[in-house]
Short mmCIF file of C-alpha atoms in Angstrom, two decimals:
data_model
loop_
_atom_site.label_atom_id
_atom_site.label_comp_id
_atom_site.label_asym_id
_atom_site.label_seq_id
_atom_site.Cartn_x
_atom_site.Cartn_y
_atom_site.Cartn_z
CA MET I 14 -0.09 0.07 -0.38
CA SER I 15 1.10 2.87 -0.98
CA SER I 16 1.95 5.59 1.91
CA GLU I 17 2.73 8.24 0.07
CA ARG I 18 -0.86 7.75 -2.64
CA LEU I 19 -3.05 7.60 0.10
CA ALA I 20 -1.83 11.06 2.13
CA ALA I 21 -1.69 12.72 -1.48
CA LEU I 22 -5.72 11.84 -2.14
CA LEU I 23 -7.05 11.88 2.39
CA ASP I 24 -5.30 16.24 1.38
CA GLU I 25 -6.50 16.03 -1.82
CA TYR I 26 -11.00 15.14 -0.74
CA ALA I 27 -10.13 17.97 2.26
CA ASP I 28 -9.55 20.40 -0.10
CA LEU I 29 -12.63 19.43 -1.72
CA GLU I 30 -14.63 19.10 1.06
CA ARG I 31 -12.86 22.76 1.79
CA ARG I 32 -14.08 23.80 -1.95
CA LEU I 33 -18.09 22.07 -2.44
CA ALA I 34 -18.39 24.12 1.12
CA ASP I 35 -17.71 27.53 -0.07
CA PRO I 36 -20.96 28.97 -1.03
CA ALA I 37 -18.71 31.02 -4.06
CA ILE I 38 -18.20 27.04 -6.39
CA HIS I 39 -21.65 27.48 -6.58
CA ALA I 40 -22.17 29.60 -9.33
CA ASP I 41 -20.48 28.09 -11.84
CA GLN I 42 -22.72 24.52 -11.86
CA ALA I 43 -20.33 22.89 -13.62
CA THR I 44 -16.92 23.29 -11.88
CA ALA I 45 -19.37 22.50 -8.78
CA ARG I 46 -20.45 19.33 -10.21
CA ARG I 47 -17.20 17.97 -12.17
CA VAL I 48 -15.71 19.40 -7.59
CA GLY I 49 -18.96 17.33 -6.29
CA ARG I 50 -17.51 13.29 -8.71
CA ARG I 51 -14.49 14.33 -7.47
CA TYR I 52 -15.54 13.99 -4.27
CA ALA I 53 -17.63 11.45 -4.63
CA GLU I 54 -15.30 8.82 -5.84
CA LEU I 55 -13.03 10.06 -2.99
CA VAL I 56 -15.38 9.45 -0.21
CA PRO I 57 -15.02 5.73 -0.63
CA LEU I 58 -11.50 5.99 -0.39
CA HIS I 59 -12.23 8.62 2.87
CA LYS I 60 -14.04 5.93 4.41
CA ALA I 61 -12.19 3.13 4.21
CA ALA I 62 -8.89 4.74 5.96
CA GLY I 63 -11.41 6.18 8.23
CA GLU I 64 -11.78 2.49 9.88
CA LEU I 65 -8.77 1.11 8.97
CA GLU I 66 -6.59 4.03 11.18
CA GLN I 67 -9.70 3.65 14.38
CA ALA I 68 -9.41 -0.58 13.79
CA ARG I 69 -5.58 0.01 14.97
CA ALA I 70 -6.29 2.63 17.40
CA ASP I 71 -8.91 0.41 19.05
CA LEU I 72 -6.75 -2.39 18.95
CA ALA I 73 -3.86 -0.10 20.28
CA ALA I 74 -6.10 0.43 23.52
CA ALA I 75 -7.47 -3.14 23.54
CA ARG I 76 -4.16 -4.57 23.43
CA GLU I 77 -3.77 -1.88 26.82
CA LEU I 78 -5.99 -2.73 28.17
CA ALA I 79 -5.27 -7.23 28.27
CA ALA I 80 -2.25 -7.01 29.95
CA GLU I 81 -4.10 -5.19 32.01
CA ASP I 82 -7.25 -7.25 32.14
CA PRO I 83 -6.65 -10.60 30.44
CA ALA I 84 -10.95 -10.04 29.21
CA PHE I 85 -9.62 -7.82 26.63
CA ALA I 86 -7.94 -9.76 24.77
CA ALA I 87 -10.64 -11.72 22.79
CA GLU I 88 -11.71 -8.25 21.70
CA ALA I 89 -7.97 -7.38 20.27
CA GLU I 90 -8.23 -10.48 18.58
CA ALA I 91 -11.35 -9.93 17.14
CA ILE I 92 -9.81 -6.82 16.57
CA ALA I 93 -6.63 -7.98 15.54
CA ALA I 94 -8.24 -10.46 12.61
CA SER I 95 -10.82 -8.17 11.00
CA LEU I 96 -7.17 -5.95 9.83
CA PRO I 97 -6.39 -7.40 7.40
CA VAL I 98 -9.98 -7.04 5.62
CA LEU I 99 -10.37 -3.87 5.55
CA GLU I 100 -5.81 -3.64 4.28
CA GLU I 101 -7.46 -5.61 1.44
CA LYS I 102 -10.40 -2.71 0.93
CA LEU I 103 -8.24 -0.27 1.45
CA ALA I 104 -5.16 -1.16 -0.94
CA GLU I 105 -8.44 -2.15 -3.90
CA LEU I 106 -9.89 1.67 -3.71
CA LEU I 107 -6.51 3.26 -4.03
CA ILE I 108 -5.37 0.95 -7.55
CA PRO I 109 -5.75 3.54 -9.83
CA ARG I 110 -9.28 4.13 -11.74
CA ASP I 111 -10.64 5.30 -14.79
CA PRO I 112 -10.56 8.44 -15.16
CA HIS I 113 -13.65 8.59 -16.50
CA ASP I 114 -16.18 6.59 -14.37
CA ALA I 115 -18.20 9.74 -12.97
CA LYS I 116 -18.93 10.88 -16.10
CA ASP I 117 -22.27 10.68 -18.43
CA VAL I 118 -21.55 8.81 -22.42
CA ILE I 119 -22.87 8.93 -25.22
CA VAL I 120 -23.28 5.95 -27.11
CA GLU I 121 -23.41 5.65 -31.47
CA ILE I 122 -25.22 2.38 -32.86
CA LYS I 123 -24.56 1.74 -36.44
CA ALA I 124 -26.46 -0.99 -38.57
CA GLY I 125 -23.20 -3.00 -40.43
CA GLU I 126 -23.94 -5.48 -42.35
CA GLY I 127 -26.16 -7.86 -42.78
CA GLY I 128 -28.40 -4.64 -44.23
CA GLU I 129 -32.34 -3.74 -43.25
CA GLU I 130 -31.82 -7.26 -40.60
CA SER I 131 -29.12 -5.29 -39.32
CA ALA I 132 -30.39 -2.00 -38.91
CA LEU I 133 -33.36 -3.79 -37.34
CA PHE I 134 -30.70 -5.06 -34.64
CA ALA I 135 -29.45 -1.71 -33.99
CA GLY I 136 -32.97 -0.13 -33.17
CA ASP I 137 -33.20 -3.37 -30.58
CA LEU I 138 -29.70 -2.35 -28.56
CA LEU I 139 -31.16 1.11 -29.12
CA ARG I 140 -34.46 -0.33 -27.27
CA MET I 141 -31.99 -2.47 -24.51
CA TYR I 142 -29.26 0.37 -23.37
CA THR I 143 -32.14 2.80 -22.88
CA ARG I 144 -34.14 0.38 -20.68
CA TYR I 145 -31.05 0.42 -19.19
CA ALA I 146 -31.60 3.10 -18.45
CA GLU I 147 -34.86 4.05 -17.15
CA ARG I 148 -34.05 0.83 -14.95
CA HIS I 149 -31.46 2.84 -12.90
CA GLY I 150 -32.54 6.40 -13.69
CA TRP I 151 -30.58 7.60 -16.05
CA VAL I 152 -32.06 9.78 -18.39
CA THR I 153 -31.38 9.50 -22.36
CA GLU I 154 -31.47 11.74 -25.69
CA VAL I 155 -31.40 10.77 -28.98
CA ILE I 156 -29.45 13.22 -30.02
CA ASP I 157 -29.44 12.63 -33.66
CA SER I 158 -30.56 9.51 -35.83
CA GLN I 159 -30.89 8.01 -39.04
CA ASP I 160 -34.31 5.65 -39.41
CA SER I 161 -34.05 2.65 -41.67
CA ASP I 162 -36.94 1.85 -44.24
CA LEU I 163 -38.78 -1.21 -41.68
CA GLY I 164 -38.41 0.94 -37.79
CA GLY I 165 -34.59 -0.25 -37.59
CA VAL I 166 -31.67 2.29 -37.39
CA LYS I 167 -29.08 2.93 -39.49
CA ASP I 168 -27.03 5.55 -37.42
CA VAL I 169 -27.22 6.80 -33.51
CA SER I 170 -26.03 8.71 -31.09
CA LEU I 171 -28.08 8.30 -27.96
CA ALA I 172 -26.50 10.57 -24.84
CA ILE I 173 -27.51 8.77 -21.24
CA LYS I 174 -26.60 11.45 -17.74
CA ALA I 175 -26.38 10.46 -14.15
CA LYS I 176 -29.34 12.88 -12.26
CA GLY I 177 -27.47 15.32 -9.54
CA VAL I 178 -23.25 13.39 -8.50
CA PRO I 179 -23.39 10.05 -8.87
CA GLU I 180 -22.64 7.46 -5.12
CA GLY I 181 -18.46 6.91 -5.14
CA GLY I 182 -18.13 8.68 -8.86
CA ASN I 183 -19.27 5.63 -10.74
CA GLY I 184 -21.23 7.66 -13.39
CA VAL I 185 -23.00 6.17 -16.57
CA TRP I 186 -18.83 5.34 -17.97
CA SER I 187 -18.51 3.20 -14.70
CA ARG I 188 -21.02 1.30 -16.04
CA LEU I 189 -21.73 1.03 -19.97
CA LYS I 190 -17.63 1.73 -21.06
CA TRP I 191 -17.78 -2.05 -22.20
CA GLU I 192 -19.98 -1.81 -24.41
CA GLY I 193 -17.56 -0.70 -26.81
CA GLY I 194 -17.69 -3.14 -30.56
CA VAL I 195 -19.17 -5.77 -33.02
CA HIS I 196 -22.62 -6.70 -31.22
CA ARG I 197 -23.32 -9.84 -33.88
CA VAL I 198 -27.44 -11.20 -33.62
CA GLN I 199 -28.42 -14.91 -34.89
CA ARG I 200 -32.46 -15.25 -35.33
CA VAL I 201 -34.23 -15.33 -38.15
CA PRO I 202 -34.83 -12.17 -40.10
CA VAL I 203 -38.66 -11.26 -40.96
CA THR I 204 -37.46 -10.39 -44.24
CA GLU I 205 -36.62 -14.05 -44.76
CA SER I 206 -39.55 -16.35 -45.85
CA GLN I 207 -37.71 -20.31 -45.63
CA GLY I 208 -36.81 -20.00 -42.22
CA ARG I 209 -33.81 -19.73 -42.20
CA ILE I 210 -31.58 -17.93 -38.73
CA HIS I 211 -29.30 -15.82 -40.42
CA THR I 212 -25.92 -13.66 -38.77
CA SER I 213 -25.92 -9.76 -38.21
CA ALA I 214 -24.17 -6.96 -35.89
CA ALA I 215 -24.13 -3.54 -35.39
CA GLY I 216 -20.94 -1.90 -34.18
CA VAL I 217 -21.99 0.35 -31.02
CA LEU I 218 -18.94 2.42 -29.52
CA VAL I 219 -19.45 4.00 -26.29
CA LEU I 220 -17.60 7.85 -25.75
CA PRO I 221 -17.21 9.43 -22.44
CA GLU I 222 -19.35 13.04 -23.13
CA ALA I 223 -16.28 16.01 -22.75
CA GLU I 224 -17.06 19.32 -21.20
CA ASP I 225 -15.55 21.88 -22.86
CA VAL I 226 -12.83 22.02 -19.66
CA ASP I 227 -12.02 19.02 -21.22
CA VAL I 228 -11.01 19.46 -24.92
CA THR I 229 -9.81 22.63 -26.04
CA ILE I 230 -11.48 22.72 -29.98
CA ASP I 231 -9.94 25.52 -31.92
CA PRO I 232 -12.89 26.90 -34.74
CA ASN I 233 -10.10 27.50 -37.73
CA ASP I 234 -9.66 23.64 -37.50
CA LEU I 235 -13.49 22.96 -37.94
CA ARG I 236 -14.79 22.65 -41.25
CA ILE I 237 -19.03 23.11 -41.02
CA ASP I 238 -21.59 22.39 -43.97
CA VAL I 239 -25.37 22.07 -43.70
CA PHE I 240 -27.15 20.71 -45.66
CA ARG I 241 -31.01 19.54 -45.82
CA SER I 242 -32.16 16.66 -43.56
CA SER I 243 -33.83 13.73 -45.25
CA GLY I 244 -35.71 10.77 -43.92
CA PRO I 245 -36.23 6.63 -44.82
CA GLY I 246 -36.13 6.00 -48.50
CA GLY I 247 -34.86 9.81 -49.01
CA GLN I 248 -36.96 12.05 -48.93
CA SER I 249 -37.56 15.82 -47.53
CA VAL I 250 -38.50 15.78 -44.39
CA ASN I 251 -36.79 19.69 -43.26
CA THR I 252 -37.02 22.33 -46.36
CA THR I 253 -34.00 24.64 -45.46
CA ASP I 254 -30.67 23.81 -44.96
CA SER I 255 -30.67 22.80 -41.21
CA ALA I 256 -29.12 19.53 -41.10
CA VAL I 257 -25.10 20.72 -39.66
CA ARG I 258 -22.24 18.37 -41.41
CA ILE I 259 -19.11 19.40 -39.16
CA THR I 260 -15.32 18.77 -40.45
CA HIS I 261 -12.03 18.14 -37.63
CA VAL I 262 -9.59 18.21 -40.33
CA PRO I 263 -6.74 17.24 -37.61
CA THR I 264 -8.08 14.82 -37.64
CA GLY I 265 -10.28 14.49 -40.13
CA ILE I 266 -13.46 13.65 -37.63
CA VAL I 267 -16.39 14.28 -39.07
CA VAL I 268 -20.02 14.00 -37.26
CA SER I 269 -23.59 15.05 -38.38
CA CYS I 270 -26.63 16.16 -36.99
CA GLN I 271 -30.24 16.12 -38.84
CA ASN I 272 -33.10 15.52 -35.63
CA GLU I 273 -33.10 19.33 -34.60
CA LYS I 274 -35.44 21.44 -37.01
CA SER I 275 -32.85 24.22 -35.96
CA GLN I 276 -30.05 24.73 -37.28
CA LEU I 277 -28.45 26.12 -34.39
CA GLN I 278 -29.20 23.17 -32.43
CA ASN I 279 -27.75 20.71 -34.30
CA ARG I 280 -24.67 22.66 -34.28
CA GLU I 281 -24.80 22.59 -30.90
CA GLN I 282 -25.47 18.19 -30.79
CA ALA I 283 -22.85 17.73 -33.43
CA MET I 284 -19.99 19.48 -31.82
CA ARG I 285 -21.35 17.64 -28.79
CA ILE I 286 -20.67 14.60 -30.80
CA LEU I 287 -17.02 15.85 -31.53
CA ARG I 288 -15.96 16.54 -28.09
CA ALA I 289 -16.75 13.12 -26.76
CA ARG I 290 -14.85 11.69 -29.60
CA LEU I 291 -11.69 13.96 -29.59
CA LEU I 292 -11.76 13.21 -25.80
CA ALA I 293 -11.69 9.44 -26.66
CA VAL I 294 -8.73 10.12 -29.49
CA ALA I 295 -6.93 11.98 -27.05
CA GLN I 296 -6.86 8.92 -24.46
CA GLU I 297 -6.71 6.35 -26.50
CA GLN I 298 -3.44 8.58 -28.10
CA ALA I 299 -2.19 8.72 -24.10
CA ASP I 300 -3.41 5.23 -23.43
CA ALA I 301 -0.73 3.88 -26.32
CA ALA I 302 1.38 5.68 -25.32
CA ALA I 303 1.46 4.71 -21.42
CA SER I 304 0.60 1.16 -22.96
CA ASP I 305 1.03 -1.06 -26.20
CA ALA I 306 -0.90 -3.59 -24.35
CA ARG I 307 -4.11 -1.88 -24.33
CA LYS I 308 -6.43 -1.87 -27.50
CA ALA I 309 -9.25 0.95 -28.66
CA GLN I 310 -12.49 -0.67 -29.06
CA VAL I 311 -13.61 -2.05 -32.42
CA ARG I 312 -14.66 0.38 -35.41
CA THR I 313 -15.19 -1.62 -38.22
CA VAL I 314 -18.51 -3.28 -37.99
CA ASP I 315 -16.96 -6.94 -39.05
CA ARG I 316 -18.87 -10.23 -38.02
CA SER I 317 -15.43 -11.87 -37.14
CA GLU I 318 -14.54 -8.92 -34.32
CA ARG I 319 -17.62 -9.15 -32.23
CA ILE I 320 -17.31 -8.85 -28.16
CA ARG I 321 -21.06 -10.28 -28.53
CA THR I 322 -23.77 -12.65 -30.12
CA TYR I 323 -27.34 -12.56 -29.04
CA ASN I 324 -29.17 -16.35 -30.31
CA PHE I 325 -31.86 -15.61 -30.33
CA PRO I 326 -33.19 -19.58 -30.71
CA GLN I 327 -31.67 -20.83 -27.18
CA ASN I 328 -32.54 -16.91 -25.89
CA ARG I 329 -29.16 -16.60 -25.33
CA ILE I 330 -26.06 -13.81 -24.33
CA THR I 331 -22.19 -14.52 -24.63
CA ASP I 332 -19.82 -12.03 -24.19
CA HIS I 333 -16.70 -13.66 -26.17
CA ARG I 334 -14.06 -12.03 -23.68
CA ILE I 335 -15.04 -13.18 -20.40
CA GLY I 336 -16.18 -16.25 -21.97
CA TYR I 337 -20.62 -14.90 -19.85
CA THR I 338 -22.69 -16.88 -20.93
CA ALA I 339 -27.25 -16.23 -19.55
CA TYR I 340 -30.00 -18.29 -21.53
CA ASN I 341 -31.62 -14.45 -19.86
CA LEU I 342 -31.30 -12.98 -23.53
CA ASP I 343 -34.92 -11.94 -23.80
CA LEU I 344 -34.21 -10.21 -20.37
CA ALA I 345 -31.79 -8.89 -21.40
CA LEU I 346 -32.96 -6.81 -24.71
CA GLY I 347 -35.71 -5.34 -21.97
CA GLY I 348 -32.18 -4.20 -19.83
CA GLU I 349 -31.72 -6.89 -17.73
CA LEU I 350 -27.61 -6.07 -18.40
CA ASP I 351 -26.02 -6.42 -15.36
CA GLY I 352 -25.55 -9.31 -14.73
CA VAL I 353 -23.31 -9.53 -18.20
CA LEU I 354 -21.69 -6.01 -16.81
CA ASP I 355 -21.48 -7.22 -13.55
CA ALA I 356 -19.69 -9.83 -14.99
CA LEU I 357 -17.21 -8.09 -16.97
CA ALA I 358 -16.26 -5.13 -13.66
CA GLU I 359 -15.54 -8.27 -11.85
CA ALA I 360 -13.29 -9.76 -14.24
CA ASP I 361 -11.96 -6.39 -14.47
CA ARG I 362 -11.61 -5.40 -11.08
CA ALA I 363 -9.40 -8.99 -10.81
CA ALA I 364 -7.19 -8.21 -13.26
CA ARG I 365 -6.23 -4.78 -11.69
CA LEU I 366 -5.06 -6.24 -8.24
CA ALA I 367 -3.03 -9.32 -10.34
CA GLY I 368 -1.31 -5.26 -11.80
CA GLU I 369 -2.43 -6.38 -15.73
CA THR I 370 -3.85 -4.04 -17.74
CA GLU I 371 -7.32 -2.66 -17.68
CA LEU I 372 -9.87 -5.67 -19.14
CA THR I 373 -10.35 -4.54 -22.90
CA ARG I 374 -13.00 -2.85 -24.70
CA ARG I 375 -12.71 -4.13 -27.47
#
C-alpha cells in the first residue's frame, strides 16, 4: 500500500471538501458538478482509511487493556483479525481508477453487415440501452438518428446522463464502457421467407461525454457544412438547410446532425459528439504511449470481430471477452444487463488487483 499516494488522495479529499463548503463554487454549476464528482469518487477511500485507522487505534487500546485484564484479549484478537480485510479494501481503492468513471456517455450505434436486419438489430440495441438507463434512473436523449425503412436505425447517437452526482463516482461510463465493439445477432430475420437463421452485426461505440474544459477546439480547425435533412427512403423532411456536418480538419473526424429543426441546435448537438470523439482520441493516444497492450474499441462492423453474440433461437447472450453465457436474452434486451456488466466489471477488478492492464474494451 502506497502511504504517499494515500496521503495525497486524503489531502485532495480535504481540499475538495473545503471547496464544496464555499457557497461561491455553486455560481458555476459545471465546476461545482465536476468538483462534486471527484469528491464522490474519494468518499469511499476516505471512509475506508478512517475505518482502518480507527481499527488500529482500537487494537492498540485493547492490547493495552489486555495486559491488565485478560478479558480484553479476545476483543484484541477479533480486532486484529479484521485488519487484513480493511487493509485489502483500502488497497483496492488505492488502485488507479478509470478517470472517466464518473462521466456521462454518448453511445453511437451503427448498422453493419446484414442490411435491413442489421438496422433492426441496431434498433433493438438502442431500446436495450434506453431501458437499462431507465432502470438506473438515468436520462436519455437521442442526439441524432437515421431510421431505416422497416423501423430500425442505420445510425443513432444516444446521450445517457446520470441525475446529480453519482454515488462513489460510479457514473454511466463506469457501467457502459464495456459495450464498445461489434455485437452479433443470430435469428430469423423478418425479411426471411424460408425461416433460415441469419447472422448480422451492429457496431457500438461508447464515448465519455466531454465537457468544455476536457477538450479545446480551435474554431479555425472546423469546416462546417449545412444541408437539408432527409428521412427513410431519401424523402425530404425539411425544406431548409438545417442539417449540419462538422469536419475537424486536423483529425479528419466528421460529425453530422439533422434531428433538430434549427441549424443552431443541430450544430450544438454535433459539437457535443465531436468533443466526445476528440476526448476519446486524446485518451487513446495517452493509453498507447503508456501501454502497447491496451487496445481501442473496434470501429469496423465485421461479424468476425465480435465482442458479444445474441442468439435468439437459444435465448442466449454470450460475451466472448470473458466467456460469459446466460440464457436470458429476452430479459437482457429488456434492459436487464447487470449480469453481464457485473461479470465484466469483476474481471476488470481482478486484473487490476493482479497488476495487469484493465480489461480491454474491444
